[in-house]
Amino acid sequence: FITKEGNGRGKSNAYIAGTGIDVGADIFQRGLCLPSDNKMTAEQQDEIIEIVHKCFE
């Protein structure tokens, strides 16, 4: 897999400086899961949009 520091070759840092970091785990820890049902009404979408906007106020 690929780490933030480069090609980790299975989390080994033998070829790169720094520590091996699991990029997938890092993205999961910092990620945001949003509802994405294709049956959501416009009102439900507006509610989600409003909540997300409030996160950045």
C-alpha positions as semicolon CSV with decimal commas, in nm:
position;residue;x (nm);y (nm);z (nm)
1;F;0,000;0,000;0,000
2;I;0,099;0,363;-0,027
3;T;0,162;0,568;0,286
4;K;0,162;0,945;0,326
5;E;0,542;0,928;0,318
6;G;0,559;0,708;0,008
7;N;0,549;0,340;-0,082
8;G;0,535;0,160;0,253
9;R;0,589;-0,195;0,128
10;G;0,356;-0,339;0,391
11;K;0,412;-0,076;0,662
12;S;0,788;-0,127;0,652
13;N;0,986;0,193;0,670
14;A;1,306;0,022;0,559
15;Y;1,312;0,222;0,235
16;I;1,165;0,555;0,347
17;A;1,221;0,800;0,628
18;G;0,949;0,832;0,892
19;T;0,696;0,583;1,015
20;G;0,462;0,372;0,808
21;I;0,107;0,505;0,813
22;D;-0,201;0,321;0,692
23;V;-0,356;0,580;0,461
24;G;-0,691;0,400;0,449
25;A;-0,718;0,403;0,829
26;D;-0,616;0,769;0,837
27;I;-0,888;0,864;0,587
28;F;-1,144;0,656;0,781
29;Q;-1,055;0,832;1,108
30;R;-1,087;1,180;0,954
31;G;-1,369;1,104;0,712
32;L;-1,732;1,201;0,715
33;C;-2,009;0,964;0,608
34;L;-2,314;1,134;0,466
35;P;-2,654;0,987;0,379
36;S;-2,667;0,917;0,008
37;D;-2,990;0,728;-0,057
38;N;-3,123;0,797;-0,405
39;K;-3,473;0,803;-0,255
40;M;-3,403;1,104;-0,032
41;T;-3,655;1,382;-0,074
42;A;-3,551;1,738;-0,151
43;E;-3,650;1,829;0,205
44;Q;-3,425;1,558;0,350
45;Q;-3,138;1,674;0,130
46;D;-3,193;2,034;0,243
47;E;-3,181;1,921;0,607
48;I;-2,847;1,744;0,555
49;I;-2,706;2,043;0,365
50;E;-2,811;2,275;0,648
51;I;-2,642;2,053;0,909
52;V;-2,319;2,043;0,707
53;H;-2,324;2,421;0,659
54;K;-2,358;2,468;1,037
55;C;-2,038;2,267;1,085
56;F;-1,845;2,541;0,905
57;E;-1,995;2,847;1,075
